Each structure stands twice: as structure tokens, then as C-alpha cells.
Tab-separated table of C-alpha atoms in Angstrom:
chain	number	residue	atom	x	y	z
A	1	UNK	CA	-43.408	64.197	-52.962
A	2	UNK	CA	-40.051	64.838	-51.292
A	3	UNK	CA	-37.230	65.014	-54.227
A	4	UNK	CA	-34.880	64.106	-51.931
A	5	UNK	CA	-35.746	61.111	-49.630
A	6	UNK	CA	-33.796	60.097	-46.451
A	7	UNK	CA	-33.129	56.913	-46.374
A	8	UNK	CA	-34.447	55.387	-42.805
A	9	UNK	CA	-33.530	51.213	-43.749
A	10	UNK	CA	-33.076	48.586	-40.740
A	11	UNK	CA	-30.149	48.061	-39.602
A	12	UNK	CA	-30.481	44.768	-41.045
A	13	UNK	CA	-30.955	46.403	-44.370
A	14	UNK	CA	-28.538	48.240	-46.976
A	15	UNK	CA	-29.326	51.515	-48.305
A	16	UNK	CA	-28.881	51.736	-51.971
A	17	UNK	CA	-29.610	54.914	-53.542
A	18	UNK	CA	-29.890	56.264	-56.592
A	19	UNK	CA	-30.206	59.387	-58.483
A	20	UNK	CA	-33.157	59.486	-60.999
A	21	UNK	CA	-34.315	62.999	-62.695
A	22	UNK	CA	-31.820	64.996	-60.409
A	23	UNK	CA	-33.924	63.368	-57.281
A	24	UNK	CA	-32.050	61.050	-54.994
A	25	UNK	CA	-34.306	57.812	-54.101
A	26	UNK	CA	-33.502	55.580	-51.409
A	27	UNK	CA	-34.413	51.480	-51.742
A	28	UNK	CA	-33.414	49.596	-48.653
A	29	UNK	CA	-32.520	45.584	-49.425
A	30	UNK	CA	-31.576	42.689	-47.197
A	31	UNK	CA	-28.040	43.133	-46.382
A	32	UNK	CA	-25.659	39.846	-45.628
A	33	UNK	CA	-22.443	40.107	-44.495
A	34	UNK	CA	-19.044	39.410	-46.565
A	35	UNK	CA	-16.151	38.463	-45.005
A	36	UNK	CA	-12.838	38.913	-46.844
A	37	UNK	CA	-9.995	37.064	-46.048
A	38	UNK	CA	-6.702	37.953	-47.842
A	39	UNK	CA	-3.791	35.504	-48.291
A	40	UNK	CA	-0.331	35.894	-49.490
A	41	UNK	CA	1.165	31.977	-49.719
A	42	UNK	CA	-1.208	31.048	-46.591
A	43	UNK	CA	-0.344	33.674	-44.476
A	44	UNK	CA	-2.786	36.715	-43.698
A	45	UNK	CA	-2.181	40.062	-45.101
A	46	UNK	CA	-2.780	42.654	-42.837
A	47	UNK	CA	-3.914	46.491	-43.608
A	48	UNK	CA	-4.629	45.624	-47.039
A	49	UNK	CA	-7.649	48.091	-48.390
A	50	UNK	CA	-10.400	45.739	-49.554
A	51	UNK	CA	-12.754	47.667	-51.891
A	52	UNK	CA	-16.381	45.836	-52.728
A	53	UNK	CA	-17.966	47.371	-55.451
A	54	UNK	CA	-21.293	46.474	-57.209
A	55	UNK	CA	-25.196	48.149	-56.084
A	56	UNK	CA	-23.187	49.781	-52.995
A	57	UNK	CA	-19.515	50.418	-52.626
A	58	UNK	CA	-18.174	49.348	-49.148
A	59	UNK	CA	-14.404	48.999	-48.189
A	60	UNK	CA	-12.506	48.247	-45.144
A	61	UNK	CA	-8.937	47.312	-44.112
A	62	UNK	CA	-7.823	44.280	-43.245
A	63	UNK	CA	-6.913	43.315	-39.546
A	64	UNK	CA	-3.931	40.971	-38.470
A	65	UNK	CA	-5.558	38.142	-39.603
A	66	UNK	CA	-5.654	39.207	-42.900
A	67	UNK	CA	-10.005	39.350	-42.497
A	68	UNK	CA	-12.327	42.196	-43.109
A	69	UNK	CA	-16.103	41.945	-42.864
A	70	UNK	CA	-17.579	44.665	-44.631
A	71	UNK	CA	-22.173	44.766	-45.010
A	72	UNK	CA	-23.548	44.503	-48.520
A	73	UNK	CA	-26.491	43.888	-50.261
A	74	UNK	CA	-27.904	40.410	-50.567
A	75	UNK	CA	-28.687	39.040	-53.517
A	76	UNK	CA	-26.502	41.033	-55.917
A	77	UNK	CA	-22.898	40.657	-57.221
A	78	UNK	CA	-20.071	42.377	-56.450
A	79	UNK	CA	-16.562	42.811	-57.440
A	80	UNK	CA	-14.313	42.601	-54.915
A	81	UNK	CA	-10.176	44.317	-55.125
A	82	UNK	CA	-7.733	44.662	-52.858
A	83	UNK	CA	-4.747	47.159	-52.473
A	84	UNK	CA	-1.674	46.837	-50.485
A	85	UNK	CA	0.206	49.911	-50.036
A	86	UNK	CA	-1.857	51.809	-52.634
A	87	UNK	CA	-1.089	49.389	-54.983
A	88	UNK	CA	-3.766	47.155	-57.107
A	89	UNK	CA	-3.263	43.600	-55.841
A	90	UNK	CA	-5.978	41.550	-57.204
A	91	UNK	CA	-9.668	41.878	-58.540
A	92	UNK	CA	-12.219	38.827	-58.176
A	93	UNK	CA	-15.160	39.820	-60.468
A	94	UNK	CA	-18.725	39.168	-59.792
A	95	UNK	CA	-18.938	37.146	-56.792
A	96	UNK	CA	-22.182	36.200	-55.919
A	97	UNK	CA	-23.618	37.346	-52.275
A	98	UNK	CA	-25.954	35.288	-50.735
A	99	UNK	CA	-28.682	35.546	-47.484
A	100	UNK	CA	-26.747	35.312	-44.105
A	101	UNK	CA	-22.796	34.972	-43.838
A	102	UNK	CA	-20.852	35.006	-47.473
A	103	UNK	CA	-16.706	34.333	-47.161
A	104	UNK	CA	-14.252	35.137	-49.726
A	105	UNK	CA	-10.401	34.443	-49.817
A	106	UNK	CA	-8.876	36.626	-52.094
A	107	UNK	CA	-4.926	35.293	-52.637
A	108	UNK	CA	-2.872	38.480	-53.331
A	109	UNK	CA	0.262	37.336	-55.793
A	110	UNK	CA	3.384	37.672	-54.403
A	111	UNK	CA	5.480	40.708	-55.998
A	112	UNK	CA	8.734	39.362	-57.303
A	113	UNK	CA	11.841	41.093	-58.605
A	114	UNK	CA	13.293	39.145	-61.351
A	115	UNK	CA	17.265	39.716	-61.913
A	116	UNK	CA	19.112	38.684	-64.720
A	117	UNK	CA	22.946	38.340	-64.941
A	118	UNK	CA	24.648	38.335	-67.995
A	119	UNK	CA	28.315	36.853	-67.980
A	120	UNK	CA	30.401	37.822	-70.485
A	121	UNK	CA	33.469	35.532	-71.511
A	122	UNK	CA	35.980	37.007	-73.458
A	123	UNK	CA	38.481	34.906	-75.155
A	124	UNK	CA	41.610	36.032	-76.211
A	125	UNK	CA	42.812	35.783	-79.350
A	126	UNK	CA	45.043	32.689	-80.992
A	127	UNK	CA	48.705	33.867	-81.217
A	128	UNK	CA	50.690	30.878	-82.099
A	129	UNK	CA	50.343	28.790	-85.114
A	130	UNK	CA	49.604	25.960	-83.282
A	131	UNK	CA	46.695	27.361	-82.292
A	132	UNK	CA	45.616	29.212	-85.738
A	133	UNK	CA	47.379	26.391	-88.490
A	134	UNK	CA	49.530	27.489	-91.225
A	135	UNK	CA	48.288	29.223	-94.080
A	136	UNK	CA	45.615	31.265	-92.343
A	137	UNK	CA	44.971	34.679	-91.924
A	138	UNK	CA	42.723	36.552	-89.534
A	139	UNK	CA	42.792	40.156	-89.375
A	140	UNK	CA	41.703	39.512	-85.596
A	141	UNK	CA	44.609	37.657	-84.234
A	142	UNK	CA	47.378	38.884	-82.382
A	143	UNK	CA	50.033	37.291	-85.214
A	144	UNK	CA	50.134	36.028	-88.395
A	145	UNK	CA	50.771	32.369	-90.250
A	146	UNK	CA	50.370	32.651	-93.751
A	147	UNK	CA	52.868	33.228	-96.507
A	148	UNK	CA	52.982	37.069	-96.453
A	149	UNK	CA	53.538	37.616	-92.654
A	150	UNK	CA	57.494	37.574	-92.833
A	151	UNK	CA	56.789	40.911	-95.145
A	152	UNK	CA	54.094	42.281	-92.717
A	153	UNK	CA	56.415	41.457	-89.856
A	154	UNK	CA	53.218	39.649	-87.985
A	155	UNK	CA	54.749	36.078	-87.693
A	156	UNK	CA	53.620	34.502	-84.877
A	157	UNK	CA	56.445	33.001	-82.706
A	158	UNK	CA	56.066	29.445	-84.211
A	159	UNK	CA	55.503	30.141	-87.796
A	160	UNK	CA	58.677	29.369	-88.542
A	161	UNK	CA	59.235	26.086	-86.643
A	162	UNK	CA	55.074	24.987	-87.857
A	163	UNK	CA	54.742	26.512	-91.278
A	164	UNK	CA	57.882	27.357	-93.203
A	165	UNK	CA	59.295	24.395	-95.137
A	166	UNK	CA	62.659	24.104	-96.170
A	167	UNK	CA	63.931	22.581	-98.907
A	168	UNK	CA	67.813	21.611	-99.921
A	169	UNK	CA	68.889	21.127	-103.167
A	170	UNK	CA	71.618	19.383	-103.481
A	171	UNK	CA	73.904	19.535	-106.446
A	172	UNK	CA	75.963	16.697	-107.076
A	173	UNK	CA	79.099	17.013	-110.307
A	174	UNK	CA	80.497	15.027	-111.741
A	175	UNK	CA	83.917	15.846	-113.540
A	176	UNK	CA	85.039	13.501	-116.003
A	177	UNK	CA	88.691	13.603	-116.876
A	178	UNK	CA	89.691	11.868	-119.743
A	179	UNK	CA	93.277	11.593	-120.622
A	180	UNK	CA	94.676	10.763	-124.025
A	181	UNK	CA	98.311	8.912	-124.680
């Protein structure tokens, strides 16, 4: 027996071989045709690689209608993936081939860039008592409006119109005079 067989199938027939004890044997199965259409948002992708992959591995590119028909083996599975550009686009697993004329519509995802802007408000710090209140202090602001800023020198401009409190004493005497005859 030949160890090495050449494989003479129909041409309605795919070859699948295999390699058993370091001999290659050569089965020849009903082959069906599998036409691949790939869509991006219902539009046709064209020169995409379509790679089908299961008893046989068959691949083709896709024309301007996004369609490639590529010969497999009836009966079996196969997995079918697409590249665009050299990039991995999208795997269907295990679709079933039948007798005859099998379609497929692979949809390719769209590749979208995502960009995120990040606005940054700065707000400026109080610097009037108004704006602060009396009594309060934050190492953070531009000026001062508690009791010890008029020693720091960090008043703000209003601290002493807002927050100081004046108080008058009055002193009122009274001087008796008495006189004697």
C-alpha cells in the first residue's frame, strides 16, 4: 500500500486529509459551497480575509460587495473569522454546513475610539469676609476674619467694617457740691 496517497476527489468533492502513523490519507466528501457575506452597519466590507476553519481550512477575501464564496465540506461544522487589515474582527463558531448553497453574514463591529474630557474648574479662594463670615479661619484663603488676623496682618479688606465690634463706654460724673453757711 502507498504511504502516501494522492488525493484524486471530484471536483464536486473536498479533499480532507489526514496524517495517520506518519502516512498521509486522503478521504474525499461532498463539498457545498459557503458564501460569506460581511457587514459593517449594512454596508459590505470589502478585502476583509475570511478564514473557515473546521475538517478543511479554506479562506478567501472579500470582494466589493463585502461576499466571498469559499468550497467546504458538507456536512461538518466550521468556524468561520474574519480579519480586516490583519486585525481579528469577529469569530462565528460552529456553523453548521449543509448539502448545496450555505450563506452566512458575519457583522464585523465597528471600531470606536472613545475620548474622554475632563474639565477642571478651579475656584478661587474667598477673600472678603462677606464671603468667609467672621470668626473663621482657613489656612487656604487669601485673608483672614477671625480675632487674631490684625496680629497676623491677614485681615481681609472687610473685617473691620463685618467683624470688629465696637463698643463705647460712656462715663457719666456727677459732682456734688455742697456748700455750708
Amino acid at each position: 500500500s502507498n504511504c502516501n496517497e494522492t488525493c484524486m476527489c471530484k471536483p464536486t468533492a473536498v479533499e480532507i486529509v489526514r496524517v495517520v502513523g506518519g502516512c498521509r490519507r486522503c478521504t474525499c466528501v461532498r463539498g457545498a459551497t459557503l458564501v460569506i457575506t460581511v457587514e459593517r452597519s449594512l454596508n459590505p466590507v470589502e478585502n476583509a480575509t475570511v478564514v473557515a476553519s473546521g475538517v478543511t481550512t479554506v479562506s478567501g477575501v472579500t470582494d466589493a460587495n463585502g461576499t466571498v464564496t469559499l468550497f467546504v465540506a458538507a456536512g461538518q461544522t466550521y468556524d468561520i473569522t474574519v480579519f480586516e487589515n490583519g486585525t481579528l474582527r469577529q469569530t462565528v463558531q460552529d456553523v453548521p454546513i449543509g448539502l448545496g448553497a450555505n450563506e452566512v453574514v458575519v457583522l464585523a463591529p465597528i471600531t470606536t475610539t472613545t475620548t474622554t474630557t475632563t474639565i477642571t474648574t478651579t475656584t478661587a479662594a474667598p477673600n472678603t469676609c462677606a464671603e468667609i463670615g467672621c470668626g473663621v479661619y482657613d489656612a487656604g484663603n487669601a485673608c483672614q476674619c477671625d480675632s487674631v488676623c490684625s496680629i497676623a496682618a491677614d485681615c481681609c479688606a472687610d473685617y473691620a467694617s463685618l467683624c470688629v465690634t465696637t463698643t463705647m463706654t460712656t462715663t457719666t460724673s456727677t459732682t456734688t457740691t455742697t456748700t455750708t453757711t
